[in-house]
GROMACS .gro file of C-alpha atoms in nm:
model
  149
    1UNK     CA    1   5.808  -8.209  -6.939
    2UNK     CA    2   5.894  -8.367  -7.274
    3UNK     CA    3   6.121  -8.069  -7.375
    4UNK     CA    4   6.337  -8.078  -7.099
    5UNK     CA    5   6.194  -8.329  -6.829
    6UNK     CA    6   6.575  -8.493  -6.791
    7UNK     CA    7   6.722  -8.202  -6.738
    8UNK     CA    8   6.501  -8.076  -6.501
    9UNK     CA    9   6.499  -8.408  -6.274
   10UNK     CA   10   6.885  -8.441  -6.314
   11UNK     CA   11   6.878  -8.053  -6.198
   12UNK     CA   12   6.637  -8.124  -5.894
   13UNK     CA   13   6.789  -8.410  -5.787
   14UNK     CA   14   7.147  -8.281  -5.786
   15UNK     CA   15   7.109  -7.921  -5.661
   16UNK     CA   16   6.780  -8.010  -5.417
   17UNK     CA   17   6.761  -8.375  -5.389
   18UNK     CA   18   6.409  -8.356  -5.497
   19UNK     CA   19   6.218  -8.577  -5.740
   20UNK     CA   20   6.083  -8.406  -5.981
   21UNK     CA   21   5.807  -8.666  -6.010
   22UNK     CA   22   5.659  -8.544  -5.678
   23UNK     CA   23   5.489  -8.249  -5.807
   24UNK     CA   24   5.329  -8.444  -6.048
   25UNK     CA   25   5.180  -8.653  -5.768
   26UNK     CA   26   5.059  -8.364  -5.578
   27UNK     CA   27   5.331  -8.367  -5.366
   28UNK     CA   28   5.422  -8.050  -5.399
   29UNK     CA   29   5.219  -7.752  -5.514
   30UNK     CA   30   5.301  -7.658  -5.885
   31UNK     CA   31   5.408  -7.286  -5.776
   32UNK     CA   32   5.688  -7.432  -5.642
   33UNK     CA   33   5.820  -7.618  -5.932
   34UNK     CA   34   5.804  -7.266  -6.121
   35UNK     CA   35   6.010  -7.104  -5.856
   36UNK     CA   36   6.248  -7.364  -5.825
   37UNK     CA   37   6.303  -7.398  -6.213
   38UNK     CA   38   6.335  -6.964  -6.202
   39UNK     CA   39   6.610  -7.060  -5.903
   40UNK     CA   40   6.839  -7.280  -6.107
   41UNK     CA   41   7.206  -7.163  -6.134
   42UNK     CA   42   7.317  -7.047  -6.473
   43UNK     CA   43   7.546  -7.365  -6.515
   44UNK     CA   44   7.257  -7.605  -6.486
   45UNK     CA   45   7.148  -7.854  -6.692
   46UNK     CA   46   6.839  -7.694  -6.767
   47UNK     CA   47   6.957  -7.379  -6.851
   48UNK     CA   48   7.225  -7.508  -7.094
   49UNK     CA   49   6.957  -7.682  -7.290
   50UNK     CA   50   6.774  -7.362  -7.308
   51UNK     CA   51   7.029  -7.146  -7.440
   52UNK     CA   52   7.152  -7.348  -7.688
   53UNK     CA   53   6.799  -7.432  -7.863
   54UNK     CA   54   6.808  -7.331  -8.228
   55UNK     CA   55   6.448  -7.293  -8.262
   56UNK     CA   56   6.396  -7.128  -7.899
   57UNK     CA   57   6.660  -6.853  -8.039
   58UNK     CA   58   6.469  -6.816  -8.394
   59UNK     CA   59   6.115  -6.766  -8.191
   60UNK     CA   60   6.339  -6.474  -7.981
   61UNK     CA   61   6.497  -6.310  -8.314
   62UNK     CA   62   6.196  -6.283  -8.475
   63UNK     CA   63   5.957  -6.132  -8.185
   64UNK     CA   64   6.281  -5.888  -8.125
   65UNK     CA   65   6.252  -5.793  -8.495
   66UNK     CA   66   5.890  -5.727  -8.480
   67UNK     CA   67   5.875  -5.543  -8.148
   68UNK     CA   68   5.955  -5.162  -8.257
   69UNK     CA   69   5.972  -5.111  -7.804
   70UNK     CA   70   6.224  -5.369  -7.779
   71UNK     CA   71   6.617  -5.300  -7.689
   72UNK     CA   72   6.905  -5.512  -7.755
   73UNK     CA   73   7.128  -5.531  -7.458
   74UNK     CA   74   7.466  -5.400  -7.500
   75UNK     CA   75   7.766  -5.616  -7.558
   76UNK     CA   76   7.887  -5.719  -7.176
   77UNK     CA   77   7.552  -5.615  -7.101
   78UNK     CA   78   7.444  -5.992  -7.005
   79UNK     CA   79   7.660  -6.261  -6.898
   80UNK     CA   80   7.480  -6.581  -7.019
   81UNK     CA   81   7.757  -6.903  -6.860
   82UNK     CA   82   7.637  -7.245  -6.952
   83UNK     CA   83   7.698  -7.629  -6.807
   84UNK     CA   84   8.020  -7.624  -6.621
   85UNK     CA   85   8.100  -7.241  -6.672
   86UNK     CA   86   8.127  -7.079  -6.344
   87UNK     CA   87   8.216  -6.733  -6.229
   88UNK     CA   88   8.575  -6.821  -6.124
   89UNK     CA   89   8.595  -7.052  -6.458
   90UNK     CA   90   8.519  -6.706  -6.654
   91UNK     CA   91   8.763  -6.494  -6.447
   92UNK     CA   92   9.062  -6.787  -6.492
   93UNK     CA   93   8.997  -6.732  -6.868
   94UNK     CA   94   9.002  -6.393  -6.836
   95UNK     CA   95   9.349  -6.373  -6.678
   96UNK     CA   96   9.447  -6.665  -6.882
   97UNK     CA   97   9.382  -6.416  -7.160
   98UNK     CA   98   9.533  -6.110  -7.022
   99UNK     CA   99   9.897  -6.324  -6.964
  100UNK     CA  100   9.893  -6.410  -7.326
  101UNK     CA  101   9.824  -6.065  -7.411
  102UNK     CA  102  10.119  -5.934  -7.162
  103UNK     CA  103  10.379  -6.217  -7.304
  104UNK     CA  104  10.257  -6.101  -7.677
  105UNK     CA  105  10.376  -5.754  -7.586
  106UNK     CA  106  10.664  -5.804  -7.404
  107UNK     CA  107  10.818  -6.102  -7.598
  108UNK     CA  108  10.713  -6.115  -7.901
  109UNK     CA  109  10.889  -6.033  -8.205
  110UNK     CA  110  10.704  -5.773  -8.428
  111UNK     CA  111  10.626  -6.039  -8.734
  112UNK     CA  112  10.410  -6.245  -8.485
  113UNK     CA  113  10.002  -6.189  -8.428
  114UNK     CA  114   9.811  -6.117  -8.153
  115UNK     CA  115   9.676  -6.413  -7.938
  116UNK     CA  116   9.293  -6.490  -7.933
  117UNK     CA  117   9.141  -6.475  -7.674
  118UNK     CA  118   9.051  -6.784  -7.505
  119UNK     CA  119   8.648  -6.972  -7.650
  120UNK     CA  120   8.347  -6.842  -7.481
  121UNK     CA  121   8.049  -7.063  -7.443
  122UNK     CA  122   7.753  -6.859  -7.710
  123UNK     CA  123   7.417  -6.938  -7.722
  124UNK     CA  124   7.225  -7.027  -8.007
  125UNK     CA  125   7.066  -6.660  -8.001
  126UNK     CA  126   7.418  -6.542  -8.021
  127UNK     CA  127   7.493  -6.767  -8.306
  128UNK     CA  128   7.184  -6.703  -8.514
  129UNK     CA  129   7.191  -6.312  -8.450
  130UNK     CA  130   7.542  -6.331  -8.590
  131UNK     CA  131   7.447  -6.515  -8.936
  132UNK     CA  132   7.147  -6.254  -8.959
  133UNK     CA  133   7.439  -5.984  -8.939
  134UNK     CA  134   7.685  -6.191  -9.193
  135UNK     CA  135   7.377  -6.274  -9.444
  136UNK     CA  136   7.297  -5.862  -9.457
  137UNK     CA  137   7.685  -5.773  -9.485
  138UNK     CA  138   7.697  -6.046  -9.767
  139UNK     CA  139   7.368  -5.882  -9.931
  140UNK     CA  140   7.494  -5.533  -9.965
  141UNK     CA  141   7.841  -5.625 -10.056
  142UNK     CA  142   7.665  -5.823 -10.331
  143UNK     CA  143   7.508  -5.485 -10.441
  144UNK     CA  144   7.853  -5.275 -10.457
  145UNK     CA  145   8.059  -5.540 -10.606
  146UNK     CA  146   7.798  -5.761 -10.819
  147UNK     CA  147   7.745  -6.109 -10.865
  148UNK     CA  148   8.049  -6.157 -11.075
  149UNK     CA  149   8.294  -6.156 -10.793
   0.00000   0.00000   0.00000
């Protein structure tokens, strides 16, 4: 409970109005507490902590790399929302995106640049895979073009 013990109680107490505490007074059987922490919505607490843990995400990368069985899930593959980011939140952003993409195509002149789409929430696996992948572009462009550039 020391990793994420507040989360978990805040969690609990909000979504089931149950103190965590409780299991550890044999309240409740510990089974439960497993189920009930599997059970917690994507934008929980809990599950924000989670996905944005640095060192969680390094343990991940690193069995991935090892396991020869193991397949990366295609881009859209897995929808991963944190605190606060709920299904209709994602679809507003999505259409929020597609009207700046319309008004960029009907209105704007041709010297101006696409819009960017609107921030998604990444995890930490996200951002560490994505350093991996700019470290070994950097490497090998270091090999073409030398270290004098």
């Amino acid at each position: 409970m020391d990793y994420a013990g507040a989360e978990l109680e805040a969690d609990f107490h909000t979504r089931w109005g149950l103190d965590i505490h409780d299991f550890f007074r044999g309240r409740y059987p510990w089974g439960k507490l497993l189920r009930l922490v599997e059970r917690l919505p994507t934008a929980s607490e809990y599950r924000n902590l989670v996905l944005k843990d640095r060192g969680l995400a390094e343990v991940l990368l690193a069995e991935e790399s090892q396991d020869p069985e193991y397949r990366r899930l295609d881009e859209g593959e897995l929808d991963l929302p944190f605190t606060d980011e709920t299904p209709t939140y994602q679809q507003l952003r999505n259409v929020t995106d597609l009207l700046r993409q319309l008004i960029y195509v009907t209105a704007a002149n041709a010297k101006a640049q696409p819009p960017e789409p609107s921030p998604r929430p990444e995890t930490a696996l996200d951002k560490l895979r994505h350093e991996v992948a700019q470290d070994t572009l950097d490497d090998a462009l270091m090999q073409l073009i030398g270290e004098t550039w």
